[in-house]
């Protein structure tokens, strides 16, 4: 292996390393979103099995929850 081939190999490894560094956060985010989606589906299935409504129309606001009011200028 001569110098030119060695430099080309180093360049290829560097580019692949940068590619991994650039795509890794996105791949981690996708995996995180899929895990959350699975948890939501399991919770909805458990709620449906318990006989509760799963639609947002049947949801009630939490106790003590008041609508947000905008501050008025004095």
Short mmCIF file of C-alpha atoms in Angstrom, two decimals:
data_model
loop_
_atom_site.label_atom_id
_atom_site.label_comp_id
_atom_site.label_asym_id
_atom_site.label_seq_id
_atom_site.Cartn_x
_atom_site.Cartn_y
_atom_site.Cartn_z
CA UNK A 1 0.00 0.00 0.00
CA UNK A 2 1.60 3.23 -1.08
CA UNK A 3 1.02 6.77 0.21
CA UNK A 4 -1.74 7.63 -2.27
CA UNK A 5 -3.80 4.59 -1.33
CA UNK A 6 -3.26 5.24 2.36
CA UNK A 7 -4.43 8.84 2.02
CA UNK A 8 -7.48 7.72 0.07
CA UNK A 9 -8.30 5.16 2.77
CA UNK A 10 -7.97 7.80 5.49
CA UNK A 11 -10.24 10.15 3.51
CA UNK A 12 -12.88 7.44 3.05
CA UNK A 13 -12.80 6.57 6.76
CA UNK A 14 -13.06 10.26 7.66
CA UNK A 15 -16.06 10.77 5.36
CA UNK A 16 -17.80 7.68 6.73
CA UNK A 17 -17.12 8.87 10.29
CA UNK A 18 -18.62 12.28 9.54
CA UNK A 19 -21.62 10.62 7.90
CA UNK A 20 -22.22 8.54 11.03
CA UNK A 21 -21.87 11.62 13.24
CA UNK A 22 -24.37 13.53 11.12
CA UNK A 23 -27.00 10.77 10.90
CA UNK A 24 -26.73 9.30 14.40
CA UNK A 25 -28.88 11.96 16.17
CA UNK A 26 -31.63 11.56 13.56
CA UNK A 27 -31.59 7.77 13.89
CA UNK A 28 -31.71 8.00 17.67
CA UNK A 29 -34.68 10.39 17.38
CA UNK A 30 -36.54 8.02 15.06
CA UNK A 31 -35.97 5.13 17.45
CA UNK A 32 -37.19 7.28 20.36
CA UNK A 33 -40.34 8.31 18.48
CA UNK A 34 -41.11 4.70 17.56
CA UNK A 35 -40.73 3.64 21.19
CA UNK A 36 -43.12 6.39 22.32
CA UNK A 37 -45.61 5.41 19.60
CA UNK A 38 -45.54 1.80 20.82
CA UNK A 39 -46.17 2.96 24.38
CA UNK A 40 -49.11 5.09 23.25
CA UNK A 41 -50.61 2.20 21.29
CA UNK A 42 -50.26 -0.13 24.30
CA UNK A 43 -51.89 2.45 26.58
CA UNK A 44 -54.77 2.97 24.14
CA UNK A 45 -55.28 -0.79 23.84
CA UNK A 46 -55.28 -1.17 27.62
CA UNK A 47 -57.74 1.70 27.98
CA UNK A 48 -60.01 0.22 25.29
CA UNK A 49 -59.84 -3.16 27.01
CA UNK A 50 -60.87 -1.51 30.27
CA UNK A 51 -63.91 0.00 28.53
CA UNK A 52 -62.85 3.65 28.51
CA UNK A 53 -63.12 6.02 25.60
CA UNK A 54 -59.94 6.54 23.55
CA UNK A 55 -61.04 9.61 21.56
CA UNK A 56 -60.05 13.14 22.41
CA UNK A 57 -63.71 14.24 22.24
CA UNK A 58 -64.50 12.24 25.36
CA UNK A 59 -61.55 13.60 27.29
CA UNK A 60 -62.21 16.01 30.12
CA UNK A 61 -59.78 18.70 31.31
CA UNK A 62 -57.79 17.98 34.43
CA UNK A 63 -59.18 19.16 37.74
CA UNK A 64 -58.34 22.75 38.46
CA UNK A 65 -57.37 23.40 34.86
CA UNK A 66 -58.49 26.86 33.85
CA UNK A 67 -58.38 28.27 30.34
CA UNK A 68 -55.37 30.41 29.61
CA UNK A 69 -56.00 34.13 29.71
CA UNK A 70 -53.95 36.75 27.97
CA UNK A 71 -52.46 39.54 30.01
CA UNK A 72 -53.82 43.00 29.25
CA UNK A 73 -51.62 46.01 28.86
CA UNK A 74 -52.11 48.57 31.64
#
